[in-house]
PDB file of C-alpha atoms in Angstrom:
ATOM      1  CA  UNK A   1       0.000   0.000   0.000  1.00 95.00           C
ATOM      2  CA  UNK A   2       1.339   3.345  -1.235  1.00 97.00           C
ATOM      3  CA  UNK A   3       0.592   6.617   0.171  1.00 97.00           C
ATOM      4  CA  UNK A   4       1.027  10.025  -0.721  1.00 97.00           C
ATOM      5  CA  UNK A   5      -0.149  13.852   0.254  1.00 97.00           C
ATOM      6  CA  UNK A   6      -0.947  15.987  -2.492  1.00 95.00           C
ATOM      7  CA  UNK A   7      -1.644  19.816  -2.597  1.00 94.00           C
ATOM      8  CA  UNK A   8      -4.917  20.493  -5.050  1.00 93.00           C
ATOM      9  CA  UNK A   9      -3.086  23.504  -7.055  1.00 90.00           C
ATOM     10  CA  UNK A  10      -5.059  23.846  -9.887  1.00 88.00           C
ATOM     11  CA  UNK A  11      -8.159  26.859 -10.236  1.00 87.00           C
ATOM     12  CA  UNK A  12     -10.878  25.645  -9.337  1.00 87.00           C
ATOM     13  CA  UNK A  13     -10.107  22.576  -7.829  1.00 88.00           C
ATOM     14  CA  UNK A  14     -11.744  18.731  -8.046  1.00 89.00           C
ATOM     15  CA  UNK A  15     -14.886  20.549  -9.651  1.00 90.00           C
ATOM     16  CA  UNK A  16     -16.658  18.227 -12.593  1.00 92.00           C
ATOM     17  CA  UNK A  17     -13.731  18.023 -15.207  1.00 93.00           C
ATOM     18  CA  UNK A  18     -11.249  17.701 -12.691  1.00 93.00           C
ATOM     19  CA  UNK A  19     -12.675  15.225 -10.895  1.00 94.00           C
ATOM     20  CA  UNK A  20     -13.749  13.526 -14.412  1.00 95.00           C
ATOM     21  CA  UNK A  21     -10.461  13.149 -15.103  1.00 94.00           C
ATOM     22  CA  UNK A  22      -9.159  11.824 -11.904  1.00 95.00           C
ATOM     23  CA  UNK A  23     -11.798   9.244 -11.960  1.00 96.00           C
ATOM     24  CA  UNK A  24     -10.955   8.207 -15.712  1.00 96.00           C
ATOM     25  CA  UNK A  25      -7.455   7.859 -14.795  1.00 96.00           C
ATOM     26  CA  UNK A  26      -7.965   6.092 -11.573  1.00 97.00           C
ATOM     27  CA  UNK A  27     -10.608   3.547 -13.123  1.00 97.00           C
ATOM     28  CA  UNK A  28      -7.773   2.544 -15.653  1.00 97.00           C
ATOM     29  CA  UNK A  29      -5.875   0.798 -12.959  1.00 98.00           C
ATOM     30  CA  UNK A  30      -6.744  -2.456 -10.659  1.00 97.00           C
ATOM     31  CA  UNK A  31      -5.615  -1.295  -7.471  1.00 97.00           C
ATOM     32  CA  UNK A  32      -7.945   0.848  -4.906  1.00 98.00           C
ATOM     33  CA  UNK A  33      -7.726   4.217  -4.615  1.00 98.00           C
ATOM     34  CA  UNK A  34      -8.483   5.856  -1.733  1.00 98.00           C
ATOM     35  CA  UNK A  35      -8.652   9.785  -1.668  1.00 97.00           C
ATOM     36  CA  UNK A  36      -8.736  11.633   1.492  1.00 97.00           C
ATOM     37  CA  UNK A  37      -9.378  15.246   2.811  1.00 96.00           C
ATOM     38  CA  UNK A  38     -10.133  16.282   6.180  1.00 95.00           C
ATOM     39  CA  UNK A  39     -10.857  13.204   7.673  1.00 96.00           C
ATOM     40  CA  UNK A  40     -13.241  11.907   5.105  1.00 96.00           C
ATOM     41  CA  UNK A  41     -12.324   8.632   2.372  1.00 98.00           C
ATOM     42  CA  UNK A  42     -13.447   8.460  -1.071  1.00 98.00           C
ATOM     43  CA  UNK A  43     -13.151   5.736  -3.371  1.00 98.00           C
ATOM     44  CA  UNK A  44     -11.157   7.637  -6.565  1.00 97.00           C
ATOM     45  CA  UNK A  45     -13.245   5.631  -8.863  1.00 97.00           C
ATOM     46  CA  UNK A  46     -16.540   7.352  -7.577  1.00 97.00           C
ATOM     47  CA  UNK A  47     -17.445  10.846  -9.196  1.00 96.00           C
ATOM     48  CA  UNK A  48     -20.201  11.576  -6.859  1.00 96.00           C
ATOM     49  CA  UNK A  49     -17.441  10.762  -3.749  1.00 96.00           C
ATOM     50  CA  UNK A  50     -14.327  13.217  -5.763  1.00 96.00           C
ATOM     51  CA  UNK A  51     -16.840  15.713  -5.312  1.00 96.00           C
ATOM     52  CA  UNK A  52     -18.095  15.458  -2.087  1.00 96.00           C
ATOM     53  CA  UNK A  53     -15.141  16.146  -0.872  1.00 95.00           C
ATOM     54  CA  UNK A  54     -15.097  19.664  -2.202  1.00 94.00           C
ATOM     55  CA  UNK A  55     -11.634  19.923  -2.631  1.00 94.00           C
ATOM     56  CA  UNK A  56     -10.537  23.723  -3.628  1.00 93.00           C
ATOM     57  CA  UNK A  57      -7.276  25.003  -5.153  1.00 92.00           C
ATOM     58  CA  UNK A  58      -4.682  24.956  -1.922  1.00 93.00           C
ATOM     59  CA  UNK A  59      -6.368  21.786  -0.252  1.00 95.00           C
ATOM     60  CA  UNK A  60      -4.417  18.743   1.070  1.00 96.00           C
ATOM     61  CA  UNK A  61      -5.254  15.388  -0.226  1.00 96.00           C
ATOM     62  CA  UNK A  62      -4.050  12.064   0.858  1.00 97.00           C
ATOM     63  CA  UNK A  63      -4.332   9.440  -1.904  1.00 97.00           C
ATOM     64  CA  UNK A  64      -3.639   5.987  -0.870  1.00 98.00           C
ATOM     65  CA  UNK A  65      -3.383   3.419  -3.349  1.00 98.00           C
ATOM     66  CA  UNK A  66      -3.761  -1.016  -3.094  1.00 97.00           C
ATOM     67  CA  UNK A  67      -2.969  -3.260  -5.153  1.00 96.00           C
ATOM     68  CA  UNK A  68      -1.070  -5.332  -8.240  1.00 97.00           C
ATOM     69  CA  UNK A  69      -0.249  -1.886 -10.183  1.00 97.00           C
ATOM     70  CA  UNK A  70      -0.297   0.483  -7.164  1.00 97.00           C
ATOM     71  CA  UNK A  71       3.066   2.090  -8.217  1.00 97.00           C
ATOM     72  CA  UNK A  72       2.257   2.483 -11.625  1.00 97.00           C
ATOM     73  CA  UNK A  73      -0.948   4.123 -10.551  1.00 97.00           C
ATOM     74  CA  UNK A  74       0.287   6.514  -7.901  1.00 97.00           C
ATOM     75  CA  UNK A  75       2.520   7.354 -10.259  1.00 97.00           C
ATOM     76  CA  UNK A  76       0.054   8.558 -12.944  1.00 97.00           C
ATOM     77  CA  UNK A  77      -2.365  10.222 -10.189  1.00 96.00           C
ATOM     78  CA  UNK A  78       0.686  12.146  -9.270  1.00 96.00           C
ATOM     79  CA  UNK A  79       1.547  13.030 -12.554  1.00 95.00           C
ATOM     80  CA  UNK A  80      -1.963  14.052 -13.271  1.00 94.00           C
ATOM     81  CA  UNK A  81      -2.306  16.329  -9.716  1.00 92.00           C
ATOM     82  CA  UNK A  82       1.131  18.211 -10.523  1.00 91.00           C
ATOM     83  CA  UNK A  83      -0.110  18.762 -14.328  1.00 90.00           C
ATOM     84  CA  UNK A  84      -3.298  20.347 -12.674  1.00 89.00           C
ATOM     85  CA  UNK A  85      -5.266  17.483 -14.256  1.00 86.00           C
ATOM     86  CA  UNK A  86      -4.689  19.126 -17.506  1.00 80.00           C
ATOM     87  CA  UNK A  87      -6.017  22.919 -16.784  1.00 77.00           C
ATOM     88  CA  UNK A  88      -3.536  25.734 -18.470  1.00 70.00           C
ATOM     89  CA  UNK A  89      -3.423  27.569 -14.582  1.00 64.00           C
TER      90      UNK A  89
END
């Protein structure tokens, strides 16, 4: 089990597309995702749980990944947080 904090950097934070595109990417791979903020886990494959969490540009995110391809997909999710899941700002 892998586990990493992210910072949410990107405008306007896990709204729809962003979120969308987490949960694309995360649905690609075996392994569980997990996706934490203030207290409260999400699976990453869910789009209704990305957004519940209301994460905003500047909030902390713990993802926490299981499984056969775990590095390979924390990997990727990082990749994909630090790109500002593909937003110019």
């Amino acid at each position: 089990m892998l586990t990493k904090t992210f910072t949410v950097k990107n405008k306007v934070g896990l709204h729809a597309r962003p979120a969308a595109v987490l949960v694309q990417t995360a649905s690609k791979f075996k392994s569980d995702i997990k996706i934490e903020k203030d207290g409260r886990v999400v699976s990453a494959k869910s789009i209704l749980g990305v957004l519940s969490l209301g994460a905003e540009k500047g909030s902390t995110i713990i993802v926490t990944v299981d499984g056969v391809d775990e590095v390979d997909a924390l990997k990727t999710i990082e990749e994909l947080v630090n790109n500002n899941f593909g937003d110019p700002e």
